[in-house]
Amino acid sequence: MTLDQVNKGQIFQIVSMPDKHVSAQAIRLGIYEGARLTCVYKFPAGPVIIQNGMQEIAIGRGLAKKIQVQLLDKGDVKQCSAII
């Protein structure tokens, strides 16, 4: 699934970011393959707001469609660094 399909409150892990330019920019914000993040809010036709620790980041819908993620089970939540 891609980041644009994640719903508010769901915790997920970044699986892949195929675009090298996107990946380079995301790493500066602490978003990288393997990072565990939380979806804080998802605007109907706008950005997806994710939380990484204490930082909230808006990811445009077009970019979010390019980032592959995997939802985490409740058992993985304790290991997540970004919990609402």
C-alpha positions as a Markdown table, in Angstrom:
| # | Residue | x | y | z |
|---|---|---|---|---|
| 1 | Met | 0.0 | 0.0 | 0.0 |
| 2 | Thr | 1.1 | 3.6 | -0.4 |
| 3 | Leu | 1.2 | 6.4 | 2.1 |
| 4 | Asp | -1.9 | 8.1 | 0.6 |
| 5 | Gln | -4.0 | 5.1 | 1.6 |
| 6 | Val | -3.1 | 5.3 | 5.3 |
| 7 | Asn | -5.9 | 6.5 | 7.6 |
| 8 | Lys | -5.7 | 8.9 | 10.6 |
| 9 | Gly | -4.4 | 7.1 | 13.7 |
| 10 | Gln | -2.7 | 4.3 | 11.8 |
| 11 | Ile | 0.9 | 3.4 | 12.5 |
| 12 | Phe | 3.0 | 2.3 | 9.6 |
| 13 | Gln | 6.5 | 1.6 | 8.5 |
| 14 | Ile | 8.1 | 3.0 | 5.3 |
| 15 | Val | 8.9 | 0.1 | 3.0 |
| 16 | Ser | 10.4 | 1.9 | 0.0 |
| 17 | Met | 10.8 | 5.3 | -1.6 |
| 18 | Pro | 11.6 | 4.6 | -5.3 |
| 19 | Asp | 12.6 | 8.1 | -6.2 |
| 20 | Lys | 16.2 | 8.9 | -5.2 |
| 21 | His | 15.5 | 12.7 | -5.0 |
| 22 | Val | 12.5 | 12.1 | -2.8 |
| 23 | Ser | 14.4 | 9.7 | -0.6 |
| 24 | Ala | 17.3 | 12.2 | -0.2 |
| 25 | Gln | 14.9 | 15.0 | 0.9 |
| 26 | Ala | 12.9 | 12.7 | 3.2 |
| 27 | Ile | 16.0 | 11.5 | 5.0 |
| 28 | Arg | 16.6 | 15.1 | 6.1 |
| 29 | Leu | 13.3 | 15.0 | 7.9 |
| 30 | Gly | 13.9 | 11.6 | 9.5 |
| 31 | Ile | 11.8 | 9.7 | 7.1 |
| 32 | Tyr | 13.6 | 6.7 | 5.7 |
| 33 | Glu | 13.0 | 3.0 | 4.7 |
| 34 | Gly | 12.2 | 1.2 | 8.0 |
| 35 | Ala | 11.0 | 4.4 | 9.8 |
| 36 | Arg | 7.9 | 3.8 | 11.9 |
| 37 | Leu | 5.5 | 6.8 | 11.8 |
| 38 | Thr | 1.9 | 7.7 | 12.6 |
| 39 | Cys | -0.7 | 9.3 | 10.4 |
| 40 | Val | -2.0 | 12.3 | 12.3 |
| 41 | Tyr | -4.4 | 13.6 | 9.8 |
| 42 | Lys | -5.4 | 13.1 | 6.1 |
| 43 | Phe | -7.1 | 15.9 | 4.2 |
| 44 | Pro | -9.7 | 14.7 | 1.7 |
| 45 | Ala | -7.9 | 15.9 | -1.4 |
| 46 | Gly | -4.7 | 17.3 | 0.2 |
| 47 | Pro | -1.7 | 16.3 | 2.1 |
| 48 | Val | -1.2 | 13.5 | 4.6 |
| 49 | Ile | 0.1 | 14.7 | 8.0 |
| 50 | Ile | 2.5 | 12.3 | 9.6 |
| 51 | Gln | 4.2 | 12.3 | 12.9 |
| 52 | Asn | 7.9 | 11.4 | 13.5 |
| 53 | Gly | 8.6 | 11.7 | 17.2 |
| 54 | Met | 7.6 | 15.2 | 18.2 |
| 55 | Gln | 7.7 | 16.5 | 14.6 |
| 56 | Glu | 4.7 | 16.7 | 12.3 |
| 57 | Ile | 5.3 | 16.7 | 8.5 |
| 58 | Ala | 2.8 | 17.4 | 5.7 |
| 59 | Ile | 3.4 | 15.1 | 2.7 |
| 60 | Gly | 1.6 | 16.1 | -0.6 |
| 61 | Arg | -0.8 | 13.6 | -2.0 |
| 62 | Gly | 1.2 | 13.1 | -5.2 |
| 63 | Leu | 4.4 | 12.3 | -3.2 |
| 64 | Ala | 2.5 | 10.1 | -0.8 |
| 65 | Lys | 1.3 | 8.0 | -3.7 |
| 66 | Lys | 5.0 | 7.1 | -4.4 |
| 67 | Ile | 5.9 | 6.0 | -0.9 |
| 68 | Gln | 5.3 | 2.4 | -0.1 |
| 69 | Val | 4.3 | 1.6 | 3.5 |
| 70 | Gln | 3.2 | -1.3 | 5.6 |
| 71 | Leu | 0.7 | -1.0 | 8.4 |
| 72 | Leu | 2.0 | -2.2 | 11.8 |
| 73 | Asp | 0.1 | -4.6 | 14.1 |
| 74 | Lys | -0.9 | -3.5 | 17.6 |
| 75 | Gly | 2.0 | -5.6 | 18.9 |
| 76 | Asp | 4.5 | -3.4 | 17.0 |
| 77 | Val | 3.1 | -0.2 | 18.5 |
| 78 | Lys | 5.3 | -0.3 | 21.6 |
| 79 | Gln | 8.3 | -0.4 | 19.4 |
| 80 | Cys | 7.2 | 2.6 | 17.3 |
| 81 | Ser | 9.0 | 5.8 | 17.9 |
| 82 | Ala | 6.1 | 8.0 | 16.8 |
| 83 | Ile | 2.9 | 7.4 | 18.8 |
| 84 | Ile | 0.1 | 9.9 | 19.0 |
